[in-house]
Amino acid sequence: MTLIRHFINGAEAGETERTGPVYNPATGEAHRTVAFASVAEVEQAIAAAKAAGPAWRATSLIKRADVFFRLRQILAERTPELAAIVTSEHGKVLSDAAGEVSRGIENVEFAAGLVHLLKGEHSEQVARGVDVHSVKQPVGVVACITPFNFPVMVPLWMVASAIACGNTVVLKPSEKDPSAAIWLAKAFQEAGLPDGVLNVVNGDKVAVDTLLDSPDVKAVSFVGSTPIAKSIYERASANGKRVQALGGAKNHMVVMPDADIDGAAAAAVSAAYGSAGERCMAVSVLVAVGDVAEPLIASITEKVQNLRIGDGTDAASEMGPLVTREHRDRVEGYVTGAAAEGATVLIDGTQRIAAGERLDENGFFTGISLIDQVKPGMKLYEDEIFGPVLSVVRVGSYAEAVELINAHQFGNGTAIFTRDGGTAREFEFDIEVGMVGVNVPIPVPIGAFSFGGWKASLFGDSHIYGPESIHFYTRSKVVTTRWPDHTPAQVDLGFPSNH
Ligand code: NAD
């Protein structure tokens, strides 16, 4: 069985004292094994990153940018190969995996513009003969800790900008689908990145805690579930590091009575069930305003009739399995418990699978679920489910919809479907959520903007990738300069004034 090891200082490394299984979610087979890094191995990766720092920082901006241009080419040409790796460990369908690679390429393209992004500022003659300029310098070794659901895109969210800014990195990907990170590290190497600039350690809490506690790690980027994000934020900040820790989500999609109902239903189906709901920007709550619930539900029900669930490698499949058996069982628990909470199960995904689609019975499949009459206070409503379960909450007015969303603990993404520009503008102004879509159900910003939620969806003050990442991965230094001129030198013990 293939053993997935670490990638330290440009080479695969790692003893195998502790390991974990990596499943093919479509068959349930543990087809690979991943090494769990020891404290010593993580320290070795940190040391390699630290040692590579000075030379990488001193590398000209143009040469640094060249790496990203070459990497872009490699990713674009070999997308199918990388997508197949993602599908084999995550389970998502191949087209979705390829989509994730393409979104990751956006981050590489952004990083390729580093010559422009790292420009400082200059003010001439702030006092007689005195100029001031600022520069952006790397922070040092950056730790990047990533979740299972986007094993290519989320590492690229972090790693591309961190490296572009002159930092060196230790990446700790999810132990559930670790192969893509090793592939990426090798692709960076092929693109000309010097050894030690990007290191990958696989593993669990032992690896993460070692990164969080190391005095040599200066910044931590984390994406994952909210409880872990919060604990990472607390531990790393207590250790004096800058931290951005993105957490979970519960994304509401508001449908106003004037919306294009058919279009909204199609958007809801795509955004709720795509990638089996395992997207942090998946729509999981449909907020039906006024009397839209009945026609909306009718249209959704019709649209899901022919959805094909199956092995992600089968081109006919539109939705694959969930990532693990435990996660599938947890997701199904919300559906089977819905009636007891007072909700109405309109489509029961657990039954649909039991009724027998042609799926491997050992795979981690569940069907799609649609649940009506969901209300605040129900676990179904409050928790992040992270599966193909769409809840419908009925409200009487726009104001009630806003109140509902603003009261929720999460604030990652949201969307409003309406034909009224005034309502859309008001929504943008009122809503306490980091990313908003107007007639767009999954408003993931393009690579030239930054991504981040509010409330329990993000701990820290910087959003990820895009312009905010340049701020996060650099320290600014401000230099005030006076060159000797022909004015006679004077002693003055007063506080320097520019007036
Ligand atoms: P997770 O929190 O279980 O794991 C994320 C990372 O943390 C992994 O590398 C994991 O090994 C590590 N980890 C897990 N437990 C740990 C512990 N006790 N101590 C230290 N490290 C630990 O998340 P996941 O299940 O891999 O990913 C799904 C979650 O990620 C969902 O909640 C989803 O909403 C969220 N997510 C958020 C965003 C966003 O941008 N906000 C994007 C993608 C995923």
Coordinates of C-alpha atoms and ligand atoms in Angstrom, one line a residue:
M1 CA 0.0 0.0 0.0
T2 CA 1.3 3.5 -0.9
L3 CA 2.7 5.4 2.1
I4 CA 2.3 9.2 1.8
R5 CA 5.2 10.7 3.6
H6 CA 6.4 14.3 4.2
F7 CA 8.3 16.6 1.9
I8 CA 11.1 18.3 3.7
N9 CA 13.9 20.4 2.2
G10 CA 13.1 19.3 -1.3
A11 CA 12.8 15.5 -0.7
E12 CA 10.3 13.0 0.6
A13 CA 11.0 12.2 4.2
G14 CA 9.5 10.5 7.2
E15 CA 9.7 7.5 9.5
T16 CA 6.5 5.6 9.9
E17 CA 6.0 5.3 13.7
R18 CA 2.5 6.6 13.6
T19 CA 0.2 6.4 10.5
G20 CA -3.4 6.8 9.5
P21 CA -5.5 5.3 6.7
V22 CA -6.5 7.3 3.6
Y23 CA -9.7 6.1 2.1
N24 CA -11.2 6.0 -1.4
P25 CA -14.6 7.3 -0.3
A26 CA -16.4 5.7 -3.3
T27 CA -15.4 2.2 -2.3
G28 CA -14.7 2.6 1.4
E29 CA -11.3 1.0 0.9
A30 CA -8.3 2.2 2.9
H31 CA -6.1 2.3 -0.2
R32 CA -3.2 4.5 1.1
T33 CA -1.5 5.2 4.4
V34 CA -0.3 8.5 5.6
A35 CA 2.6 9.1 7.9
F36 CA 1.9 11.2 11.0
A37 CA 4.8 13.5 11.7
S38 CA 6.6 13.3 15.1
V39 CA 7.6 16.5 16.9
A40 CA 11.2 15.9 15.7
E41 CA 10.1 15.7 12.1
V42 CA 8.0 18.9 12.3
E43 CA 11.0 20.6 13.9
Q44 CA 13.1 19.4 11.0
A45 CA 10.7 20.9 8.5
I46 CA 10.6 24.2 10.4
A47 CA 14.4 24.2 10.5
A48 CA 14.5 23.6 6.7
A49 CA 12.1 26.5 6.2
K50 CA 14.1 28.8 8.4
A51 CA 17.4 27.9 6.7
A52 CA 15.9 28.5 3.2
G53 CA 14.5 31.9 4.3
P54 CA 17.5 34.3 3.8
A55 CA 18.3 33.1 0.3
W56 CA 14.7 33.1 -0.8
R57 CA 14.1 36.6 0.6
A58 CA 17.2 37.8 -1.2
T59 CA 16.0 36.3 -4.5
S60 CA 15.0 39.0 -7.0
L61 CA 11.3 39.7 -7.4
I62 CA 11.4 38.8 -11.1
K63 CA 13.0 35.5 -10.3
R64 CA 10.4 34.8 -7.7
A65 CA 7.6 35.7 -10.1
D66 CA 9.1 33.3 -12.7
V67 CA 8.3 30.4 -10.3
F68 CA 4.7 31.3 -10.3
F69 CA 4.4 31.7 -14.1
R70 CA 6.0 28.2 -14.5
L71 CA 3.8 26.8 -11.7
R72 CA 0.7 28.1 -13.4
Q73 CA 1.7 26.3 -16.6
I74 CA 2.3 23.0 -14.8
L75 CA -1.1 23.3 -13.0
A76 CA -3.0 24.1 -16.2
E77 CA -1.4 21.4 -18.2
R78 CA -1.7 18.7 -15.6
T79 CA -5.1 19.5 -14.1
P80 CA -6.6 16.1 -14.9
E81 CA -3.7 14.3 -13.1
L82 CA -4.2 16.5 -10.0
A83 CA -8.0 16.3 -10.1
A84 CA -7.8 12.5 -10.2
I85 CA -5.6 12.5 -7.1
V86 CA -8.2 14.7 -5.3
T87 CA -11.1 12.5 -6.4
S88 CA -9.3 9.3 -5.2
E89 CA -9.1 10.6 -1.6
H90 CA -11.8 13.2 -1.3
G91 CA -14.5 11.6 -3.4
K92 CA -15.8 14.7 -5.2
V93 CA -16.5 14.3 -8.9
L94 CA -13.6 14.8 -11.4
S95 CA -15.1 18.0 -12.9
D96 CA -15.5 19.5 -9.5
A97 CA -11.9 18.6 -8.6
A98 CA -10.7 20.2 -11.8
G99 CA -12.8 23.3 -10.9
E100 CA -10.9 23.5 -7.6
V101 CA -7.6 23.3 -9.4
S102 CA -8.7 26.1 -11.7
R103 CA -9.7 28.3 -8.7
G104 CA -6.3 27.6 -7.1
I105 CA -4.6 28.7 -10.3
E106 CA -6.2 32.1 -9.8
N107 CA -4.2 32.4 -6.6
V108 CA -1.0 31.5 -8.4
E109 CA -1.8 34.1 -11.1
F110 CA -2.3 36.7 -8.4
A111 CA 1.0 35.8 -6.8
A112 CA 2.8 36.1 -10.1
G113 CA 2.0 39.8 -9.9
L114 CA 4.2 40.1 -6.8
V115 CA 6.5 42.7 -8.3
H116 CA 3.5 45.1 -8.3
L117 CA 2.0 43.8 -5.0
L118 CA 5.1 44.3 -2.9
K119 CA 5.6 48.0 -3.9
G120 CA 6.0 50.3 -0.9
E121 CA 5.2 54.0 -0.7
H122 CA 7.4 57.1 -0.8
S123 CA 6.9 60.6 0.3
E124 CA 9.5 63.2 -0.7
Q125 CA 10.4 66.2 1.3
V126 CA 8.3 65.6 4.5
A127 CA 10.7 68.0 6.1
R128 CA 13.5 70.0 4.5
G129 CA 15.8 67.4 2.9
V130 CA 13.9 64.5 4.5
D131 CA 12.1 61.7 2.7
V132 CA 10.0 58.8 4.0
H133 CA 9.5 55.4 2.4
S134 CA 7.9 52.1 3.5
V135 CA 8.8 48.6 2.4
K136 CA 7.0 45.3 2.9
Q137 CA 9.3 42.5 4.2
P138 CA 8.6 38.8 4.8
V139 CA 7.5 37.7 8.3
G140 CA 9.7 34.5 8.2
V141 CA 8.4 31.0 8.5
V142 CA 4.7 30.6 7.9
A143 CA 2.6 27.6 9.0
C144 CA -0.3 26.7 6.8
I145 CA -2.9 24.2 8.1
T146 CA -5.6 23.1 5.8
P147 CA -8.9 21.2 5.7
F148 CA -9.9 18.1 3.7
N149 CA -12.6 19.7 1.5
F150 CA -10.3 21.6 -0.9
P151 CA -6.9 19.8 -0.8
V152 CA -5.5 21.8 -3.7
M153 CA -7.3 25.2 -3.6
V154 CA -7.0 26.0 0.1
P155 CA -3.3 25.2 0.3
L156 CA -2.8 27.5 -2.8
W157 CA -4.9 30.2 -1.1
M158 CA -2.1 30.4 1.5
V159 CA 1.1 29.1 0.1
A160 CA 1.1 31.1 -3.1
S161 CA 0.9 34.5 -1.4
A162 CA 3.1 33.5 1.5
I163 CA 5.9 32.4 -0.8
A164 CA 5.5 35.3 -3.2
C165 CA 6.0 37.7 -0.2
G166 CA 9.4 36.1 0.4
N167 CA 8.4 33.8 3.3
T168 CA 9.1 30.1 3.6
V169 CA 6.4 27.6 4.5
V170 CA 5.5 24.5 6.4
L171 CA 2.2 23.2 5.1
K172 CA 0.2 20.7 7.2
P173 CA -2.6 19.4 5.0
S174 CA -5.6 17.3 6.1
E175 CA -4.7 13.7 7.0
K176 CA -7.8 12.6 5.1
D177 CA -6.6 13.6 1.6
P178 CA -2.8 14.4 1.9
S179 CA -1.5 13.4 -1.6
A180 CA -2.4 16.6 -3.4
A181 CA -0.2 18.7 -1.1
I182 CA 2.8 16.5 -1.8
W183 CA 2.0 16.8 -5.6
L184 CA 1.9 20.6 -5.2
A185 CA 5.2 20.7 -3.4
K186 CA 6.8 18.7 -6.2
A187 CA 5.2 21.0 -8.8
F188 CA 6.6 24.1 -7.0
Q189 CA 10.0 22.4 -7.1
E190 CA 9.7 21.6 -10.8
A191 CA 8.7 25.3 -11.3
G192 CA 12.1 26.3 -9.8
L193 CA 11.3 26.9 -6.1
P194 CA 14.4 26.3 -4.1
D195 CA 14.4 23.4 -1.7
G196 CA 13.2 24.2 1.8
V197 CA 11.0 27.1 0.8
L198 CA 7.9 24.9 0.8
N199 CA 7.8 21.9 3.1
V200 CA 4.9 19.6 3.8
V201 CA 4.4 17.7 7.0
N202 CA 1.5 15.2 7.3
G203 CA -0.2 14.3 10.5
D204 CA -2.5 15.3 13.3
K205 CA -2.6 17.5 16.4
V206 CA 1.0 16.6 17.2
A207 CA 2.2 18.3 14.1
V208 CA -0.1 21.2 14.4
D209 CA 0.8 21.9 18.1
T210 CA 4.5 21.7 17.2
L211 CA 4.0 24.4 14.6
L212 CA 1.9 26.6 16.9
D213 CA 4.4 26.4 19.7
S214 CA 7.6 26.8 17.7
P215 CA 9.3 30.2 18.2
D216 CA 10.6 30.0 14.7
V217 CA 7.1 30.1 13.2
K218 CA 6.0 33.7 12.8
A219 CA 2.5 33.5 11.2
V220 CA -0.2 30.9 11.1
S221 CA -2.9 30.5 8.4
F222 CA -5.6 28.0 9.2
V223 CA -8.8 26.9 7.5
G224 CA -11.0 24.3 9.0
S225 CA -13.9 23.8 11.5
T226 CA -14.8 26.5 14.0
P227 CA -13.8 24.8 17.3
I228 CA -10.3 24.0 15.9
A229 CA -10.0 27.5 14.3
K230 CA -10.8 29.1 17.6
S231 CA -8.3 26.9 19.5
I232 CA -5.6 27.5 16.9
Y233 CA -6.2 31.3 17.0
E234 CA -5.9 31.3 20.8
R235 CA -2.8 29.1 21.1
A236 CA -0.9 30.8 18.3
S237 CA -1.7 34.3 19.3
A238 CA -0.8 33.5 22.9
N239 CA 2.6 32.5 21.5
G240 CA 2.9 35.9 19.9
K241 CA 2.2 34.9 16.3
R242 CA 0.0 36.6 13.8
V243 CA -2.9 34.3 13.0
Q244 CA -5.8 34.1 10.6
A245 CA -8.1 31.1 11.3
L246 CA -11.0 30.6 9.1
G247 CA -13.8 28.4 10.5
G248 CA -17.1 26.8 9.6
A249 CA -20.2 28.1 8.0
K250 CA -24.0 28.0 7.6
N251 CA -24.8 29.9 4.5
H252 CA -28.3 31.3 4.0
M253 CA -29.8 32.0 0.6
V254 CA -32.7 34.4 0.7
V255 CA -35.3 34.2 -2.0
M256 CA -37.5 37.2 -2.3
P257 CA -41.1 37.0 -3.7
D258 CA -40.0 38.9 -6.8
A259 CA -37.1 36.6 -7.6
D260 CA -36.8 34.4 -10.7
I261 CA -38.0 31.3 -8.9
D262 CA -36.8 28.8 -11.4
G263 CA -33.4 30.4 -11.5
A264 CA -33.2 30.5 -7.7
A265 CA -34.2 26.8 -7.5
A266 CA -31.5 25.8 -9.9
A267 CA -28.9 27.9 -8.0
A268 CA -30.0 26.4 -4.7
V269 CA -29.7 22.8 -6.0
S270 CA -26.2 23.5 -7.4
A271 CA -25.0 25.3 -4.3
A272 CA -26.5 22.9 -1.8
Y273 CA -25.6 19.6 -3.3
G274 CA -22.5 20.4 -5.3
S275 CA -19.5 18.6 -3.8
A276 CA -22.0 16.8 -1.6
G277 CA -22.4 20.0 0.4
E278 CA -18.8 19.7 1.6
R279 CA -18.0 23.3 0.7
C280 CA -17.6 26.1 3.2
M281 CA -19.6 28.3 0.8
A282 CA -22.3 25.7 0.2
V283 CA -25.9 26.9 0.7
S284 CA -27.4 25.0 3.6
V285 CA -30.4 27.2 4.5
L286 CA -32.9 28.5 2.0
V287 CA -34.8 31.5 3.5
A288 CA -38.1 31.6 1.7
V289 CA -39.7 35.1 2.1
G290 CA -43.5 35.6 1.9
D291 CA -45.2 32.9 -0.2
V292 CA -42.2 31.7 -2.3
A293 CA -41.7 28.5 -0.3
E294 CA -44.3 26.3 -2.2
P295 CA -43.2 27.1 -5.8
L296 CA -39.5 27.1 -4.8
I297 CA -39.8 23.7 -3.2
A298 CA -41.8 22.4 -6.2
S299 CA -39.1 23.6 -8.6
I300 CA -36.2 22.1 -6.5
T301 CA -38.0 18.8 -6.1
E302 CA -38.4 18.6 -9.8
K303 CA -34.7 19.5 -10.5
V304 CA -33.2 16.9 -8.1
Q305 CA -35.2 14.0 -9.6
N306 CA -32.5 13.1 -12.0
L307 CA -29.3 14.0 -10.1
R308 CA -26.8 11.2 -10.5
I309 CA -25.0 10.2 -7.4
G310 CA -22.0 7.9 -7.9
D311 CA -18.2 7.3 -8.0
G312 CA -16.5 10.6 -8.7
T313 CA -14.4 9.0 -11.4
D314 CA -17.5 8.2 -13.4
A315 CA -18.1 11.1 -15.8
A316 CA -21.9 10.6 -15.4
S317 CA -21.8 11.3 -11.6
E318 CA -22.9 14.7 -10.5
M319 CA -22.3 14.1 -6.8
G320 CA -19.9 11.8 -5.1
P321 CA -19.7 10.3 -1.6
L322 CA -18.8 12.0 1.6
V323 CA -15.3 12.0 2.9
T324 CA -15.5 9.3 5.6
R325 CA -18.0 6.9 7.0
E326 CA -18.1 8.7 10.3
H327 CA -18.9 12.0 8.6
R328 CA -21.6 10.4 6.5
D329 CA -23.2 8.9 9.6
R330 CA -23.0 12.3 11.3
V331 CA -24.7 14.0 8.4
E332 CA -27.4 11.3 8.2
G333 CA -28.0 11.8 11.9
Y334 CA -29.3 15.3 11.3
V335 CA -31.7 14.0 8.7
T336 CA -33.0 11.1 10.8
G337 CA -33.4 13.4 13.8
A338 CA -35.1 16.2 11.9
A339 CA -38.7 15.0 12.4
A340 CA -38.1 14.7 16.2
E341 CA -36.9 18.4 16.1
G342 CA -40.2 19.4 14.5
A343 CA -39.1 19.8 10.9
T344 CA -40.6 18.1 7.9
V345 CA -38.4 15.9 5.8
L346 CA -39.4 16.3 2.2
I347 CA -36.6 14.3 0.6
D348 CA -34.8 11.8 2.8
G349 CA -31.3 11.2 1.5
T350 CA -30.7 8.3 3.8
Q351 CA -33.7 6.4 2.4
R352 CA -32.9 7.2 -1.2
I353 CA -29.6 5.4 -0.9
A354 CA -31.2 2.5 1.0
A355 CA -33.7 2.2 -1.9
G356 CA -30.7 1.2 -4.0
E357 CA -28.9 3.3 -6.5
R358 CA -26.1 1.4 -8.1
L359 CA -23.4 2.4 -5.6
D360 CA -20.7 0.5 -3.9
E361 CA -22.4 -0.3 -0.5
N362 CA -19.0 0.1 1.2
G363 CA -18.7 3.7 -0.1
F364 CA -19.5 6.7 2.0
F365 CA -22.6 7.7 0.0
T366 CA -25.7 9.5 1.1
G367 CA -28.5 10.9 -0.9
I368 CA -29.6 14.5 -1.1
S369 CA -32.0 15.7 1.6
L370 CA -34.5 18.6 1.6
I371 CA -36.1 19.6 4.9
D372 CA -38.9 22.1 5.4
Q373 CA -40.2 24.0 8.4
V374 CA -36.7 24.3 9.9
K375 CA -36.5 26.9 12.7
P376 CA -33.8 28.5 14.9
G377 CA -33.1 26.5 17.9
M378 CA -33.1 23.2 16.1
K379 CA -29.7 21.5 15.9
L380 CA -30.4 21.1 12.2
Y381 CA -30.5 24.9 11.9
E382 CA -27.7 25.9 14.3
D383 CA -25.0 23.4 13.5
E384 CA -22.8 23.2 10.4
I385 CA -23.9 19.9 8.8
F386 CA -21.4 19.9 5.9
G387 CA -23.3 17.4 3.7
P388 CA -26.0 17.4 1.0
V389 CA -28.8 18.6 3.3
L390 CA -30.8 21.7 2.4
S391 CA -33.1 23.3 5.1
V392 CA -35.9 25.6 4.3
V393 CA -36.8 28.3 6.8
R394 CA -40.0 30.3 6.0
V395 CA -40.1 33.9 7.0
G396 CA -42.7 36.6 6.5
S397 CA -40.6 39.5 5.4
Y398 CA -37.2 40.8 4.2
A399 CA -36.6 42.2 7.7
E400 CA -37.2 38.8 9.3
A401 CA -34.7 37.2 6.9
V402 CA -32.0 39.7 7.8
E403 CA -32.6 39.3 11.5
L404 CA -32.4 35.5 11.2
I405 CA -29.1 35.6 9.3
N406 CA -27.5 38.3 11.6
A407 CA -28.4 36.2 14.7
H408 CA -26.6 33.1 13.4
Q409 CA -23.2 32.3 14.9
F410 CA -21.7 31.9 11.4
G411 CA -21.2 34.6 8.9
N412 CA -19.2 33.1 6.0
G413 CA -21.3 33.6 2.8
T414 CA -24.9 34.5 2.0
A415 CA -26.9 35.4 -1.1
I416 CA -30.1 37.1 -2.0
F417 CA -32.2 36.4 -5.0
T418 CA -34.3 39.3 -6.1
R419 CA -35.1 41.5 -9.2
D420 CA -35.1 44.6 -7.0
G421 CA -31.9 46.5 -7.0
G422 CA -33.0 48.5 -3.9
T423 CA -33.5 45.4 -1.9
A424 CA -30.2 43.9 -3.0
R425 CA -28.4 47.1 -2.0
E426 CA -30.1 47.2 1.4
F427 CA -29.1 43.5 1.9
E428 CA -25.5 44.3 1.2
F429 CA -25.6 47.2 3.7
D430 CA -27.5 45.3 6.4
I431 CA -26.1 41.8 6.4
E432 CA -23.4 40.7 8.9
V433 CA -21.7 38.2 6.7
G434 CA -18.3 38.4 5.0
M435 CA -19.2 37.4 1.4
V436 CA -22.4 38.3 -0.2
G437 CA -24.0 37.2 -3.5
V438 CA -26.7 39.0 -5.4
N439 CA -28.4 36.4 -7.5
V440 CA -25.1 34.4 -7.2
P441 CA -25.4 31.5 -4.7
I442 CA -21.7 30.8 -4.0
P443 CA -20.0 34.2 -3.9
V444 CA -16.4 33.1 -3.6
P445 CA -14.4 36.2 -4.6
I446 CA -12.0 36.0 -7.5
G447 CA -8.3 35.8 -6.7
A448 CA -7.8 39.6 -7.0
F449 CA -10.1 40.1 -4.0
S450 CA -9.8 38.5 -0.6
F451 CA -11.9 35.7 1.0
G452 CA -13.2 35.7 4.6
G453 CA -16.2 35.4 6.8
W454 CA -17.4 37.2 9.9
K455 CA -18.3 36.1 13.4
A456 CA -17.5 32.4 14.1
S457 CA -16.4 31.9 10.5
L458 CA -13.1 33.8 11.0
F459 CA -10.8 34.4 13.9
G460 CA -8.3 37.2 13.2
D461 CA -8.6 40.4 11.2
S462 CA -7.2 39.4 7.8
H463 CA -9.1 37.7 5.1
I464 CA -7.3 35.1 3.1
Y465 CA -5.6 35.3 -0.4
G466 CA -5.7 38.5 -2.6
P467 CA -4.7 41.9 -1.3
E468 CA -5.3 41.1 2.4
S469 CA -2.8 38.2 2.2
I470 CA 0.0 40.5 1.1
H471 CA -0.7 42.5 4.3
F472 CA -0.9 39.4 6.4
Y473 CA 2.3 37.8 5.1
T474 CA 4.5 40.9 5.3
R475 CA 5.7 43.3 7.9
S476 CA 6.0 46.9 7.0
K477 CA 9.1 48.9 7.7
V478 CA 9.1 52.7 7.4
V479 CA 12.4 54.5 6.7
T480 CA 13.0 58.2 7.3
T481 CA 16.0 59.5 5.4
R482 CA 18.1 62.6 5.3
W483 CA 21.3 62.8 3.2
P484 CA 24.0 65.3 4.2
D485 CA 23.5 68.5 2.3
H486 CA 25.2 71.8 2.5
T487 CA 23.2 73.2 5.5
P488 CA 25.3 73.5 8.6
A489 CA 24.7 70.8 11.3
Q490 CA 22.8 71.9 14.4
V491 CA 22.3 70.3 17.8
D492 CA 18.6 70.3 18.8
L493 CA 17.3 68.3 21.8
G494 CA 13.6 69.1 21.0
F495 CA 11.2 66.5 19.6
P496 CA 11.7 66.4 15.8
S497 CA 8.9 68.4 14.1
N498 CA 8.1 68.5 10.4
H499 CA 6.3 71.9 10.6
Ligands
NAD1 P1 -10.9 20.3 10.8 O1 -11.1 21.4 11.6 O2 -11.3 18.9 11.3 O3 -9.4 20.1 10.3 C1 -8.7 21.1 9.7 C2 -7.2 20.9 9.9 O4 -7.0 21.0 11.4 C3 -6.7 19.6 9.4 O5 -5.4 19.8 8.9 C4 -6.6 18.8 10.7 O6 -5.6 17.8 10.7 C5 -6.3 19.8 11.8 N1 -6.9 19.4 13.1 C6 -8.0 18.7 13.3 N2 -8.2 18.6 14.7 C7 -7.2 19.2 15.3 C8 -6.9 19.4 16.6 N3 -7.6 19.0 17.6 N4 -5.8 20.2 16.9 C9 -5.0 20.6 15.9 N5 -5.3 20.4 14.6 C10 -6.4 19.8 14.3 O7 -11.7 20.6 9.4 P2 -12.1 19.6 8.2 O8 -13.1 18.6 8.6 O9 -10.8 19.1 7.6 O10 -12.7 20.6 7.2 C11 -14.0 21.0 7.1 C12 -14.3 22.2 7.9 O11 -13.5 23.3 7.3 C13 -15.7 22.7 7.8 O12 -16.1 23.2 9.1 C14 -15.6 23.8 6.8 O13 -16.7 24.8 6.9 C15 -14.3 24.4 7.1 N6 -13.8 25.2 5.9 C16 -13.9 26.5 6.0 C17 -13.4 27.3 5.0 C18 -13.5 28.8 5.1 O14 -12.9 29.4 4.2 N7 -14.0 29.4 6.1 C19 -13.0 26.7 3.8 C20 -12.9 25.3 3.8 C21 -13.4 24.6 4.8

